[in-house]
Every structure is written in structure tokens, then in C-alpha cells.
Coordinates of C-alpha atoms in Angstrom, one line a residue:
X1 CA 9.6 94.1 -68.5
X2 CA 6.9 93.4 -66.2
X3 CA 9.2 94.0 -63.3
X4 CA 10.2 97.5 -64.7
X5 CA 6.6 98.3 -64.6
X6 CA 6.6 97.3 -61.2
X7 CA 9.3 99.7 -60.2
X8 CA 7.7 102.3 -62.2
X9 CA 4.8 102.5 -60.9
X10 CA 6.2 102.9 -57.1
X11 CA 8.4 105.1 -58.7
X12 CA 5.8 107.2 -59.7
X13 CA 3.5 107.0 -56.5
X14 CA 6.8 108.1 -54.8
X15 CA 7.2 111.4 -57.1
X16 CA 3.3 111.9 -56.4
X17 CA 4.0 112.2 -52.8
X18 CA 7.1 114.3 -53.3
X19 CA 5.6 117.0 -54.8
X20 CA 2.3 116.8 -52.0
X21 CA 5.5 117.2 -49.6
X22 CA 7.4 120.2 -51.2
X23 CA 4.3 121.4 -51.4
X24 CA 3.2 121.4 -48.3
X25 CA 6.5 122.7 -47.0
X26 CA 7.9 124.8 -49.5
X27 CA 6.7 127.9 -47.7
X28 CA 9.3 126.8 -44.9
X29 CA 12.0 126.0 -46.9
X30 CA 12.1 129.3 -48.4
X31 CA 12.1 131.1 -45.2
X32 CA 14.8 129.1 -43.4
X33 CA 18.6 128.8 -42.3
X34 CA 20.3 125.8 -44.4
X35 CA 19.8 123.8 -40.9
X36 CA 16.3 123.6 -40.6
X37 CA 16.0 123.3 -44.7
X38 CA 18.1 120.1 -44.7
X39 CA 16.1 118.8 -41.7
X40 CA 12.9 119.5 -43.0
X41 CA 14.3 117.6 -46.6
X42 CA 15.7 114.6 -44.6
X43 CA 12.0 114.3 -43.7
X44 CA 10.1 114.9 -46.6
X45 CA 13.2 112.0 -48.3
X46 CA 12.0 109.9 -45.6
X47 CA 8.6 110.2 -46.5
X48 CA 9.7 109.3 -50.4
X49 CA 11.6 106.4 -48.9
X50 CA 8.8 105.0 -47.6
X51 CA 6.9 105.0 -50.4
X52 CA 9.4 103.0 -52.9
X53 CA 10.5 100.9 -50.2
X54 CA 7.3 99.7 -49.4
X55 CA 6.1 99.6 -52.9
X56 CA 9.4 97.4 -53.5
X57 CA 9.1 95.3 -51.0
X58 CA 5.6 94.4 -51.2
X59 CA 6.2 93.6 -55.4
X60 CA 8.9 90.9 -54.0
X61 CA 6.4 89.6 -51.4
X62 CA 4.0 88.9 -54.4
X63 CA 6.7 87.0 -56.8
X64 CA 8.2 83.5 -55.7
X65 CA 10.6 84.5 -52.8
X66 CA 7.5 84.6 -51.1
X67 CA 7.0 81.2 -51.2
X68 CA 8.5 78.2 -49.3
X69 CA 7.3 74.3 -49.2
X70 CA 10.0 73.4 -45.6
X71 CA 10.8 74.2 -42.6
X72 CA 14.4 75.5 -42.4
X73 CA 14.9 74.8 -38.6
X74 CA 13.7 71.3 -38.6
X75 CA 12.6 70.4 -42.5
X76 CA 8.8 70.0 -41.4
X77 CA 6.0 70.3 -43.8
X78 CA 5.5 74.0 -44.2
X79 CA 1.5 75.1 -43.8
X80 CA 0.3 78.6 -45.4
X81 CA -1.4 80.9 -42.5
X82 CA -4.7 82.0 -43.6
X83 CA -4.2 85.5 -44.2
X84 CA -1.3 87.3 -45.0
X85 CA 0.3 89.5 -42.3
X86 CA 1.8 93.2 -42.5
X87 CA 5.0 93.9 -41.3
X88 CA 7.0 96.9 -40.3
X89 CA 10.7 97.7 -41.0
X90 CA 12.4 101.0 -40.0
X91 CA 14.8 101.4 -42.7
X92 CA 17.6 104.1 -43.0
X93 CA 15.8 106.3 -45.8
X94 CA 12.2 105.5 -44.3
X95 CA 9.6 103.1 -42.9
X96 CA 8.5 100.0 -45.1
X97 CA 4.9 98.2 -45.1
X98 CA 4.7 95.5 -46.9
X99 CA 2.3 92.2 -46.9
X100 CA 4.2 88.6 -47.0
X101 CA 2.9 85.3 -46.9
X102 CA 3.9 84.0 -43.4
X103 CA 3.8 79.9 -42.7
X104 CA 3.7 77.4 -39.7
X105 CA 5.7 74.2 -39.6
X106 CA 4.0 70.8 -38.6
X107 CA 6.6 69.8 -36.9
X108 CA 8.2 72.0 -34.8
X109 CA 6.4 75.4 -33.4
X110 CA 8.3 77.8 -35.1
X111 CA 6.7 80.3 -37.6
X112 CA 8.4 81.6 -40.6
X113 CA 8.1 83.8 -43.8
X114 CA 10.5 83.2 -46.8
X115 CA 11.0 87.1 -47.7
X116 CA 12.2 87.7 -44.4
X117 CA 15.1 85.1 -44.7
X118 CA 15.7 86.7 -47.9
X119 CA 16.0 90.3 -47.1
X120 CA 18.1 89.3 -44.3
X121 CA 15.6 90.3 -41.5
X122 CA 15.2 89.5 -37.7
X123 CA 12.3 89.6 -35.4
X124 CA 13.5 93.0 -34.6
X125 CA 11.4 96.0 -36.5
X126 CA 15.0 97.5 -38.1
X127 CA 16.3 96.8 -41.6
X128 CA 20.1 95.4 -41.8
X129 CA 21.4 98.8 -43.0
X130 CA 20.0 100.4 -39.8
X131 CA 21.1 98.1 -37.5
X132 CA 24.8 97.8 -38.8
X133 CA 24.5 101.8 -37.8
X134 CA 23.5 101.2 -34.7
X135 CA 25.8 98.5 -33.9
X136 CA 28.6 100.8 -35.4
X137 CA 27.8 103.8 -32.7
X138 CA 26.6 100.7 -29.5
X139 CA 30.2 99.4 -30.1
X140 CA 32.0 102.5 -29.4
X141 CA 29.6 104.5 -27.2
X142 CA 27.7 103.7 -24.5
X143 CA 23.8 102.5 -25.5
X144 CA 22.2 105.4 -24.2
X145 CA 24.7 108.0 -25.8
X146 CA 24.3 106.0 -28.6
X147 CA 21.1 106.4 -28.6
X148 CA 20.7 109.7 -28.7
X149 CA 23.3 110.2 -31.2
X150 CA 20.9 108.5 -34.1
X151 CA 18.1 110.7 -34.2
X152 CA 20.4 113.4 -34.7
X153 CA 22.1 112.3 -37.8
X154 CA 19.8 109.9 -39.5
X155 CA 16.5 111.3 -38.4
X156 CA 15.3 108.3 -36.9
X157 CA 14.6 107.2 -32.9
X158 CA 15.6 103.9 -31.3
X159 CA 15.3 103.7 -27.8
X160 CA 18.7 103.2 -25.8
X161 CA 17.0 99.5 -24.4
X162 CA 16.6 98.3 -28.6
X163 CA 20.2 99.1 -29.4
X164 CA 21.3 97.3 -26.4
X165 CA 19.4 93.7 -27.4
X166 CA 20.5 94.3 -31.3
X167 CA 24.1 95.0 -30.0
X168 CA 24.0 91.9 -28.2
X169 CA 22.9 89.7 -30.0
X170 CA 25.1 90.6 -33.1
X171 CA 27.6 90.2 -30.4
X172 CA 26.4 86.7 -30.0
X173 CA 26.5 86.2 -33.2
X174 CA 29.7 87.1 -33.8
X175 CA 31.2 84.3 -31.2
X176 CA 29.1 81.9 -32.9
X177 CA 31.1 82.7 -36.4
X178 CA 34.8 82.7 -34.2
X179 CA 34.1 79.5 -33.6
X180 CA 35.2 78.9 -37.1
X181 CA 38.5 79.2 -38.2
X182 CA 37.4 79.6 -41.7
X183 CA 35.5 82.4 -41.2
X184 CA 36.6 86.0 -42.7
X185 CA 40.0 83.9 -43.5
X186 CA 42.5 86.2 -45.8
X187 CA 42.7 84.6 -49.1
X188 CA 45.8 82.7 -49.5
X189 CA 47.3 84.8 -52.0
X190 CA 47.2 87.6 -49.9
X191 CA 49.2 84.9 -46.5
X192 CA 52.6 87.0 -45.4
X193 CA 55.9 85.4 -44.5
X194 CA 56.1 86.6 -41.0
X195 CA 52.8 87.2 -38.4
X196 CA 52.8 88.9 -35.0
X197 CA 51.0 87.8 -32.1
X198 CA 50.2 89.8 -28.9
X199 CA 48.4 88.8 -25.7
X200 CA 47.5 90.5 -22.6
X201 CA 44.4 91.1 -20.1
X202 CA 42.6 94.0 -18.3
X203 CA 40.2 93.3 -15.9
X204 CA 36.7 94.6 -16.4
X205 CA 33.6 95.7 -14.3
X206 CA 31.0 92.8 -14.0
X207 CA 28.1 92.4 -11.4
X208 CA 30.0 90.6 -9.1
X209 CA 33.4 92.6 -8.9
X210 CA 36.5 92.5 -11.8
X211 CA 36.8 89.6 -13.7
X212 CA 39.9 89.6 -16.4
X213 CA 39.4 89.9 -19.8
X214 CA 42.0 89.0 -22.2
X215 CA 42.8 90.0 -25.2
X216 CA 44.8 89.1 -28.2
X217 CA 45.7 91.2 -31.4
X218 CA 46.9 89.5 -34.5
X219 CA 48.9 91.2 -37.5
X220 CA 50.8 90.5 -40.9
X221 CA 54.8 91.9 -39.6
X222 CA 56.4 93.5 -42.7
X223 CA 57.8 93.7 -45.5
X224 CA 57.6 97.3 -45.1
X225 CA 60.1 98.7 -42.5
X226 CA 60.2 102.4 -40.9
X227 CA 63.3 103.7 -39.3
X228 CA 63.2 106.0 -35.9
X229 CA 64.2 109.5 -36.1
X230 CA 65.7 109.5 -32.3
X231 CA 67.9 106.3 -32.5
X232 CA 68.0 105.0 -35.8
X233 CA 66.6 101.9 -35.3
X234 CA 65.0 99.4 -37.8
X235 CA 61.7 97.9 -37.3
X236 CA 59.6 96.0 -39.2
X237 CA 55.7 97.7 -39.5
X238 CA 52.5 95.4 -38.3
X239 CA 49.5 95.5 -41.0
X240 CA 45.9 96.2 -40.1
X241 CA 45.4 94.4 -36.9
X242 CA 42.4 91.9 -36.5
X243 CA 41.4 91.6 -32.6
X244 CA 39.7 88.9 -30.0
X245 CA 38.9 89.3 -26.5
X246 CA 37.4 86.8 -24.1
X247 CA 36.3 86.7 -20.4
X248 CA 36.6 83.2 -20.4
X249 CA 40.2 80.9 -18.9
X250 CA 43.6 80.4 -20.9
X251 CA 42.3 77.4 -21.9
X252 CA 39.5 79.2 -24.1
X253 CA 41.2 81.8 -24.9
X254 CA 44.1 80.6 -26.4
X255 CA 42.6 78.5 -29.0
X256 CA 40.0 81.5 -30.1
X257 CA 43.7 83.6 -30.5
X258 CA 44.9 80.7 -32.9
X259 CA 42.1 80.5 -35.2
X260 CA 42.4 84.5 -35.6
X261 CA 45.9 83.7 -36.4
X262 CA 44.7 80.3 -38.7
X263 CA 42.8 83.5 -40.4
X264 CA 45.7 85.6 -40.9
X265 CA 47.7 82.6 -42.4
X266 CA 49.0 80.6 -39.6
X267 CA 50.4 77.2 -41.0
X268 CA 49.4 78.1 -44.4
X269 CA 52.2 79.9 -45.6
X270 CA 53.2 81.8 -42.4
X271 CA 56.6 81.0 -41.6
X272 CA 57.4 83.0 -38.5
X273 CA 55.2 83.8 -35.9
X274 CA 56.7 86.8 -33.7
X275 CA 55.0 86.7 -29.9
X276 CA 55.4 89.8 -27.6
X277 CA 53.8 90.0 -23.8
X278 CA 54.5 91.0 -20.2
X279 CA 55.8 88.7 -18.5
X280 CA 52.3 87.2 -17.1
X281 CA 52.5 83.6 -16.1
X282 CA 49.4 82.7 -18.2
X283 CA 50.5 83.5 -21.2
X284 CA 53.9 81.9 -21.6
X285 CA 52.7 78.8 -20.4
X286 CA 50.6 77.9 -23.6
X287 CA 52.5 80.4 -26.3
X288 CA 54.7 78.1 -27.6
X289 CA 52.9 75.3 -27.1
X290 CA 49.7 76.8 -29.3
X291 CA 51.9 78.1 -32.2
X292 CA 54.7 75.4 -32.8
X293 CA 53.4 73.9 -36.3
X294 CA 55.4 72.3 -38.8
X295 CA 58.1 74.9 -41.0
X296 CA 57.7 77.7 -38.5
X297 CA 59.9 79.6 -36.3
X298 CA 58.2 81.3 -33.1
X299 CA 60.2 84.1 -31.5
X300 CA 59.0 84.9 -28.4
X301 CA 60.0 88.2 -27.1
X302 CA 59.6 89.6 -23.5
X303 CA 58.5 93.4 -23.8
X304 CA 61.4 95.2 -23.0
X305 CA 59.9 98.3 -21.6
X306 CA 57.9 95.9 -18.9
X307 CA 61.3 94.3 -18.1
X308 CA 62.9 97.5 -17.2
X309 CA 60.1 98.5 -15.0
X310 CA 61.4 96.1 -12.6
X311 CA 64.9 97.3 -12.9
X312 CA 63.5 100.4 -11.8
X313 CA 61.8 99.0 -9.0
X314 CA 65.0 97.5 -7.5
X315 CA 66.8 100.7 -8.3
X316 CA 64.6 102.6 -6.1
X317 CA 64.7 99.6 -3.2
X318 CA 68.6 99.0 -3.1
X319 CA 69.6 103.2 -3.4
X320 CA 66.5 104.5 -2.0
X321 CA 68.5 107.3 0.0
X322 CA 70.9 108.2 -2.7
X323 CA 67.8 109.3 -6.0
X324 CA 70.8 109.8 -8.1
X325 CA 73.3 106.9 -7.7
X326 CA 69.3 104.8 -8.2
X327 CA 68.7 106.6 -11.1
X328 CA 72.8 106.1 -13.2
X329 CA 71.9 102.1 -12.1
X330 CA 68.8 102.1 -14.0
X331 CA 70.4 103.8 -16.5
X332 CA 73.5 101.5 -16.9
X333 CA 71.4 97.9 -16.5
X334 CA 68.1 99.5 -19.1
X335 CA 71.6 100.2 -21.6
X336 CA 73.2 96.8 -21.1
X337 CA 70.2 95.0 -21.1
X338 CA 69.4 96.4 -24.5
X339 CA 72.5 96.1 -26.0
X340 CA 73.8 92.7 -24.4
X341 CA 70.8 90.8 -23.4
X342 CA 70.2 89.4 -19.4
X343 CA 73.7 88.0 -18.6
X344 CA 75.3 91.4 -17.4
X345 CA 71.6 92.2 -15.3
X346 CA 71.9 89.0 -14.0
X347 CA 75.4 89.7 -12.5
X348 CA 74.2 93.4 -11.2
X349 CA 71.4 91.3 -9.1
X350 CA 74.1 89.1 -7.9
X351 CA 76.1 91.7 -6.6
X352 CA 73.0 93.9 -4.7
X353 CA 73.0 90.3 -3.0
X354 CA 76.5 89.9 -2.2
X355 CA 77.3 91.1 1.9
X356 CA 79.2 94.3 2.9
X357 CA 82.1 93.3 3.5
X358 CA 82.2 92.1 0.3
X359 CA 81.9 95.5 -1.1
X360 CA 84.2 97.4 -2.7
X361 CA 85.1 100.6 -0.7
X362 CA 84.1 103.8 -2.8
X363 CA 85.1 106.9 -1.0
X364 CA 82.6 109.1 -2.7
X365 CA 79.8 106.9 -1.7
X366 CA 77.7 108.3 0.7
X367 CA 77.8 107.3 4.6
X368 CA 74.7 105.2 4.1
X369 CA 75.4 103.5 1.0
X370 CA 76.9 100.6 2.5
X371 CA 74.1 99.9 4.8
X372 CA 72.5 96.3 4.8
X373 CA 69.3 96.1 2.6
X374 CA 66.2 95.9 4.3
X375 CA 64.0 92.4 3.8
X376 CA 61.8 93.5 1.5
X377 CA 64.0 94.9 -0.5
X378 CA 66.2 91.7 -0.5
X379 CA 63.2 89.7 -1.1
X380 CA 62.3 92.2 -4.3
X381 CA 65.6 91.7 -5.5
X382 CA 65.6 87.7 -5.4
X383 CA 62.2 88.3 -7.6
X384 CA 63.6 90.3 -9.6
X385 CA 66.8 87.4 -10.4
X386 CA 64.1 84.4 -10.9
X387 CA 62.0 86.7 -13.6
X388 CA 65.0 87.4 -16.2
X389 CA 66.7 83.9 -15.3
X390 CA 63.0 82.9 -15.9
X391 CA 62.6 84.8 -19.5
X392 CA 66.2 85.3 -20.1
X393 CA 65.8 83.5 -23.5
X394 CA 63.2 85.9 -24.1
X395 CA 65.3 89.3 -23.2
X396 CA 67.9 88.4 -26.0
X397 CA 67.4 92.2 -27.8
X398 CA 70.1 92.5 -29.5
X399 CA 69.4 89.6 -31.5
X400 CA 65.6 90.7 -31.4
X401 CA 67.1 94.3 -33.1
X402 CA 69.2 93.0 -35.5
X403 CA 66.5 91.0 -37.4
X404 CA 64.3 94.1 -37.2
X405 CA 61.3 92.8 -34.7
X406 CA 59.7 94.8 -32.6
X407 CA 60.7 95.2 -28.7
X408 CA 57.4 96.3 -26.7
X409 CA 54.0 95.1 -26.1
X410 CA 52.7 99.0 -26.4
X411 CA 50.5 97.9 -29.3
X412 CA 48.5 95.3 -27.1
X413 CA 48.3 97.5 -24.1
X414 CA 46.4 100.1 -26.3
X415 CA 44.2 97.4 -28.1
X416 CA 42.8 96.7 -24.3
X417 CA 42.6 100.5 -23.8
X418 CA 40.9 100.6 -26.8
X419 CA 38.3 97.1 -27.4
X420 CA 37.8 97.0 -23.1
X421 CA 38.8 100.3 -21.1
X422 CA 37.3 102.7 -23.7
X423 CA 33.9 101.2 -23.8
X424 CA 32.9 98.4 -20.3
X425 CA 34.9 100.9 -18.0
X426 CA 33.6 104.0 -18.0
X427 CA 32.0 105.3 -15.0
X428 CA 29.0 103.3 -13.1
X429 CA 29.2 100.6 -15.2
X430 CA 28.6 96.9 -14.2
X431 CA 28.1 94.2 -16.8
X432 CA 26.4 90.7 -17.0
X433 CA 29.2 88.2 -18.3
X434 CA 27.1 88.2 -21.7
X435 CA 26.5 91.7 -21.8
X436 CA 30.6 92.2 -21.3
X437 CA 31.9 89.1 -24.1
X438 CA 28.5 90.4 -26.6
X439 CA 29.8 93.5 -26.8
X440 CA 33.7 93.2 -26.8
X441 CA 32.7 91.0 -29.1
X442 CA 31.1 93.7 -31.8
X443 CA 33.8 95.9 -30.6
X444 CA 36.2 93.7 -31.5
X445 CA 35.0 93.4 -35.1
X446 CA 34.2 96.7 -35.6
X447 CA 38.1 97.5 -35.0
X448 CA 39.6 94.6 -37.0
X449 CA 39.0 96.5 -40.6
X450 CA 36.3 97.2 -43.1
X451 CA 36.5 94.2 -44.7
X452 CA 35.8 91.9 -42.2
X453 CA 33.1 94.0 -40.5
X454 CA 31.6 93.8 -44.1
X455 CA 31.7 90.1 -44.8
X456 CA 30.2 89.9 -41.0
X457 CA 26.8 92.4 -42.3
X458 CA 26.7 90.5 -45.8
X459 CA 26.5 87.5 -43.9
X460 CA 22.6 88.5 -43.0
X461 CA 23.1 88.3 -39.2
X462 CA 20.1 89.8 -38.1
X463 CA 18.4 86.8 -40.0
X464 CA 21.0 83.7 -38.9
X465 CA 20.5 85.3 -35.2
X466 CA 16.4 84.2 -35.5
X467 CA 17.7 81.1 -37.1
X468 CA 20.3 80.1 -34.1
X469 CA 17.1 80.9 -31.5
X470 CA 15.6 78.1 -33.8
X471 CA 18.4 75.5 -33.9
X472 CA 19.3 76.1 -30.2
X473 CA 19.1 72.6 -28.5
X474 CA 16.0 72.6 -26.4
X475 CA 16.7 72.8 -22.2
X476 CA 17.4 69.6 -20.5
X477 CA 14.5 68.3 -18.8
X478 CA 14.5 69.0 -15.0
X479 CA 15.2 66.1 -12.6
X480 CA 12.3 64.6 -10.9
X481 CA 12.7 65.6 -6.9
X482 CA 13.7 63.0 -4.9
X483 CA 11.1 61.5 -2.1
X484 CA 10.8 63.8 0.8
X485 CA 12.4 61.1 3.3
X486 CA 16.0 61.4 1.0
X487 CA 16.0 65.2 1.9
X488 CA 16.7 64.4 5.6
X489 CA 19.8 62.1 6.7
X490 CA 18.3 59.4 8.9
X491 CA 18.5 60.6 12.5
X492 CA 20.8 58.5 13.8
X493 CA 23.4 60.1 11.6
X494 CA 22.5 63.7 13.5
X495 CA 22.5 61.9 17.1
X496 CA 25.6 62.7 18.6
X497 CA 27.9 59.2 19.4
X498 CA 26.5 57.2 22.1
X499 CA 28.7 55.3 24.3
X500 CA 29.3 51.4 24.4
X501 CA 27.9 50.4 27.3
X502 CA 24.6 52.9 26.4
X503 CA 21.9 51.2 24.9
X504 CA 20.8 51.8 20.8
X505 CA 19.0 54.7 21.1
X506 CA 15.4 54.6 19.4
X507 CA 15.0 55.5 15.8
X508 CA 13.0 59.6 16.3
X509 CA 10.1 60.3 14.4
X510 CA 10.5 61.4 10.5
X511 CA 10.3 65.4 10.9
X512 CA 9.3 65.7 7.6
X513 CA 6.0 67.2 6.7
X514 CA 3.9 65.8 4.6
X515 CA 1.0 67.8 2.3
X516 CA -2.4 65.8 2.4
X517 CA -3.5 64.9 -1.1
X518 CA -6.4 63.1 -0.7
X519 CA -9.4 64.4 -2.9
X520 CA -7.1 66.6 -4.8
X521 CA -6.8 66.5 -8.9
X522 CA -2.7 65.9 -8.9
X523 CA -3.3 62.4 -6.5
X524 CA -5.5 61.0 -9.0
X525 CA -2.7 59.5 -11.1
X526 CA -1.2 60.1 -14.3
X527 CA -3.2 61.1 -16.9
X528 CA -6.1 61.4 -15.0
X529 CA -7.8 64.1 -16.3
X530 CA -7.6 63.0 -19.8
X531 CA -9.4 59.7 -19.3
X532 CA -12.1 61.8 -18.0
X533 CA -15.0 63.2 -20.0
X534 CA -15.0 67.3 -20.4
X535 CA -17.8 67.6 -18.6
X536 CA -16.4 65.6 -15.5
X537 CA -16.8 67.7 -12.4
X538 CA -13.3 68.4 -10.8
X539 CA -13.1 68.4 -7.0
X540 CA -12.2 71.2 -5.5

């Protein structure tokens, strides 16, 4: 009862400054277009918002979540600051004030004040609800756009430079929690039979030139199946999709893309895992080795569409004068390599290596058909062999068709389009590693579903981002310098080689220059000064 009074009264200071408002403006509101009359009410709301979100507020700061007795970064003795301190918070419906008991640990430097962990605040002035707004238009605009596009909706301005720091550091955040494989995990009920896996990189704009990012996509594959209209084939459809993207090596990169999958259900209860990708060296290296477990099956399949672009490219080197005759051969070995796998492409490149003589004669070939291939395109041919003997066990399609899997990698190639190209590649822009992983990082999460980017805001991030500032391990402490006479090598390591029958040559003089110290308060020794009496005079 005592805390409906509570709410009551700031209920009732906030219809008191209604009614000053409508009053004051009612004049306008009667006058104008339905524009300026819900402007001029988002205001006057604003203004109400205040008023019961500060009155709220400031009745929690007075009951026991005020209070705290340890410090939660190091477990210090907490100590009460004398007087209370006021603090701001620029909310969605309005600007709170509100006085909170504020503490200093004993131990450790660091300040803190037990509503704020409560509410789920940071050191920045914005309330969570805000700031998952904000991060919502910073992940798929640029900051200033962004920016500007808040004020217009919500009534409220942030500057372009405070969504950039709040959209980075939620991005920071956000690796912090990947580094958990249990985090946003699907329940286990809810683990399907068969997962797809997708890899692939796009390089992105940094300070110091293009620097790859890659980029993995992880999705439940099935039950539900959906049937083409043009050829009637079968495939099975991918869930929701959850995304990752790093700027870092293979080596870091492939064990973030497992724990996404760990989250989707990998080894607990996930009995296939399908992987599709180009045919980039960096990936098939560590696929199968990263997703072999126990009781499931990985299919890895080549995408089909990347295969045949370099069918096309030796179809345009071996009949470049004949567009035609190029064009049925890419048509005939895209057919057979769909419906028969590698071994009959594998035979075509054979016989595009195979001499003239050796050739058939056609008499409705043209004059220059027979002609020897050039080097290069000899050299693109033999390329061409090596990557589908390479990946020939991962070109078998008509296999891949019959138990209803996907053939292409288009899904991948758009999820870089769309977390990487969309966003860090627009014009002028030039990121700072941090900046670029931060925000691919929010990115990221803001594509991978509601529910996940709500567990993430639940999670009070703005709060556990002050928190990690606390826990971070302190800098190591700088190396002394070493003595000015190890800077230099010893000069008879510079002296050119003298010969035997010369004599030693004579040590030189040290060039090193040394600063005279005498009289001064740092050649004193250590802890001079505080052996000395205050009133000491220092030299000069």
C-alpha cells in the first residue's frame, strides 16, 4: 500500500503538469495540421514522462535497492559518499532526475551506485530502451544518418559521435558474450535433425587498406520443403538464420562459427551438419575437421553455381573465336555436371588438353578451330582440372539433389552483402579494426532474430559494459629501459674487418650522451622526496 501511494502521488504531479501543458498549448493544437498536433503532443508526453519517470525513479532510490555493503568489481568494503548525487537519464518518453546514494570502494578505485546496476544503466546519460533504438538504427545506417533519423521519430537528439561509442561498445559486448557457447543457446526441445552451415569472406575498408572479413551463417535445414516452379526440384528450406563475422584468421574464426552452431544444436541432437562454400582454400581446410563429432554426418557441398563459373571461364579461353560453339560447351559440361557429377568434366578438360592431331576432324568446324591453345589458356585449363579433381567429392549433385539439399552458396554471399557490404562499405568509409568487428558485431545480432537480440538487451548491457571496464586486467607494467651503453653495439662490431697482419684497432669513444643529473630531484634516489619533511626546499 505504501508503494501505491508512492505511484500515486507522481501520478498525480504528472496529471498537474499535463493539464499546465495542454493548457499552455491548446490554442495551437486547435489551429493546426495533424502534423504539427502530434509533434506538439509528443512533447507535451515527454514532458509527462519526465515527471513519473523521475518521480519513479527517485521513490526506488529511496527504498533498499539503493543500498549496497560490497564492491562488485573487487568485493571491497563499500564507503557511503557524503551527499547524494543527481543523475540524468534520457529516456524514450522523457528525461529522468532522480537522487541515488552513490559509494566508493576501499579497495579498488572504482565508484559505484546500486540503482544503477539495477536499472541496467551505464556511464552513458541514455536509458536501455533508448539505446537498444539507437543501436537498432547505428547497425544498419551509418552513425551520422542515424543520427539524424532519431530526433525525427522519437523527438529526441543524440549527437552522431554518442551513437558511435554506445554502438561500439554494445558491439564489444556482444564478442564478450560469443565467447560463450552457452549463450542465447536454442532450448533443446526446440534442436533440429539436420543444420546448415555457410562460410565465406568479403574484404572490408580499414585504415590501412582491405583486410578480409569472414563470415559464417548458421541455420536449422528442414523439415519443411518447397518445390521450384521452373524445374521441379526439391529442396529442403533453412530456418531463421543466426550470423557471425570476424576480421580475425581461420584459426579464430572457425571456432566462433562452431559455437554459433553448438547454439543451434550442434552435437546435441544435430545429426547432419550440411556445409556449402566456394571453393576458397581456407575454408575447406578446417570444415570437416571443426564439425566431425560423434553420430553426425557432414556433407560438404561445393556451390555449384561457383563451379560452373569456371567452366565458363575455360569455355571462353579454348573457343574464344567461335562465341557459339563456347557457349553449347558450357552448356553441355553445366548439364552433365549437374546431372552426373565431375567424372564426365573431368574427361572434357582432358580432351581441351589432348594435341591436334589428336583431334577428331569436324568438317563444320571452323578454319580456326583446330588451332593450338595459347599458354594461358592451357595453363587456365590445367587449373581448372586440379579444382574439380580437388573438390570432386564435393561436386557429387546428383546425389546432393536426390536427398533434397541445397546446391549454392547464394544465401552466404548475400549475408556478407548484407552484415559487411551494406553497412562498412559505403562510400569514404575507413574503419579502425574495433570500429569494423564492434559493429559487425551489433549487425550481426541485430539480423540473427528477435529473440536473440532480446535475450542480448535483457541481459542489461549497458550496465555489464561499465562492469567489464571494471574487471578488465590492469596494463602490464612497462619495462625498465635498458642502460644507455646497451642501446649502442660496441664499436668494434661497426668497424669494418681489419686485416691479420693490422694491428687491434683501439676501442673509440662511447658516443652516447649522457644528461647531467647532479643537483637534480630524480638523482637523489628512491624515495627521496618522501623522507623529506614538506617544508624541505627542492632544488631547482
Amino acid at each position: 500500500m505504501e508503494d501505491t501511494g508512492k505511484l500515486a502521488a507522481v501520478v498525480a504531479a504528472a496529471v498537474a503538469e499535463l493539464e499546465a501543458a495542454v493548457t499552455g498549448s491548446a490554442a495551437d493544437l486547435l489551429r493546426e495540421d495533424l502534423l504539427v498536433v502530434e509533434q506538439r503532443l509528443q512533447a507535451i508526453f515527454r514532458q509527462v514522462g519526465s515527471v513519473v519517470g523521475s518521480g519513479v525513479l527517485q521513490a526506488r532510490a529511496a527504498g533498499s535497492e539503493g543500498q549496497a555493503t560490497r564492491c562488485p568489481a573487487c568485493g571491497g568494503r563499500l564507503h557511503l559518499v557524503g551527499a547524494a548525487r543527481t543523475r540524468t537519464v534520457l529516456g524514450l518518453v522523457g528525461e529522468y532526475h532522480f537522487t541515488r546514494p552513490t559509494f566508493t570502494c576501499g579497495v579498488c578505485p572504482a565508484g559505484y551506485a546500486p540503482l544503477d546496476e539495477a536499472l541496467g544503466l551505464g556511464t552513458a546519460r541514455l536509458s536501455p530502451a533508448l539505446a537498444q533504438v539507437l543501436c537498432r538504427a547505428a547497425a544498419a545506417l551509418p552513425f551520422a544518418e542515424a543520427g539524424a533519423q532519431v530526433p525525427g521519430s522519437l523527438g529526441v537528439a543524440v549527437d552522431a559521435e554518442t551513437i558511435r561509442r554506445l554502438a561500439e561498445g554494445m558491439g564489444a559486448v556482444i564478442e564478450h558474450d560469443q565467447a560463450d557457447r552457452t549463450t542465447w543457446a536454442l532450448p533443446q526441445a526446440a534442436v533440429p535433425a539436420c543444420l546448415l552451415v555457410e562460410a565465406d569472406g568479403v574484404p572490408t575498408p580499414l585504415l590501412d587498406g582491405y583486410h578480409e572479413t569472414k563470415v559464417g551463417r548458421v541455420a536449422a535445414l528442414g523439415p519443411t520443403r518447397r518445390t521450384d516452379p521452373e524445374t521441379g526440384r526439391v529442396t529442403l528450406v533453412a530456418q531463421p538464420s543466426s550470423f557471425c563475422s570476424t576480421l580475425e584468421g581461420t584459426d579464430a574464426f572457425f571456432p566462433r562459427l562452431t559455437r554459433d552452431a553448438w547454439r543451434a544444436g550442434f552435437t546435441r541432437g544435430v545429426r547432419q551438419v550440411v556445409f556449402i562454400a566456394d571453393g576458397a582454400e581456407w575454408i575447406w581446410q578446417q570444415a570437416r575437421t571443426q564439425f566431425s563429432a560423434p553420430g553426425v554426418e557432414v556433407v560438404e557441398i561445393l556451390d555449384y553455381y561457383h563451379a560452373c563459373e569456371h567452366l565458363a571461364a575455360v569455355a571462353r579461353a579454348v573457343h574464344d573465336a567461335e562465341p557459339i560453339r563456347a557457349a553449347t560447351w558450357f552448356a553441355d559440361q553445366r548439364h552433365a555436371l549437374l546431372h552426373q557429377g565431375p567424372a564426365p568434366i573431368l574427361a572434357a578438360l582432358d580432351a581441351c588438353h589432348a594435341p591436334d592431331a589428336d583431334r577428331a576432324p569436324d568438317a563444320d568446324r571452323a578454319p580456326d578451330a583446330d588451332r593450338a591453345l595459347d599458354e594461358s589458356a592451357r595453363d587456365l585449363v590445367r587449373r581448372t582440372h586440379a579444382y574439380f579433381t580437388t573438390h570432386a567429392a564435393r561436386m557429387d549433385y546428383p546425389t546432393v539433389a536426390a536427398r533434397h539439399f541445397p546446391l549454392g552458396s547464394g544465401a552466404i554471399e548475400s549475408a556478407c552483402k548484407l552484415l559487411i557490404s551494406q553497412r562498412e562499405k559505403l562510400s569514404g568509409m575507413r574503419w579502425s579494426p574495433a570500429g569494423a568487428q564492434h559493429t559487425a558485431n551489433l549487425r550481426a545480432l541485430s539480423c540473427s532474430g528477435r529473440e536473440r537480440w532480446a535475450i542480448f538487451w535483457t541481459s542489461h548491457p549497458l550496465a555489464r559494459a561499465r562492469r567489464l571496464a571494471l574487471l578488465a586486467p590492469p596494463l602490464p607494467a612497462l619495462l625498465p629501459p635498458p642502460p644507455a651503453e646497451e642501446l649502442i653495439p660496441p664499436p668494434l662490431l661497426l668497424a669494418p674487418c681489419a686485416a691479420a697482419t693490422d694491428p687491434p684497432a683501439a676501442p673509440a669513444a662511447s658516443a652516447t650522451t649522457r644528461i647531467a643529473t647532479a643537483g637534480k630531484p630524480w638523482a637523489k634516489g628512491k624515495d627521496h622526496w618522501r623522507r623529506r619533511p614538506l617544508a624541505h626546499p627542492r632544488s631547482a
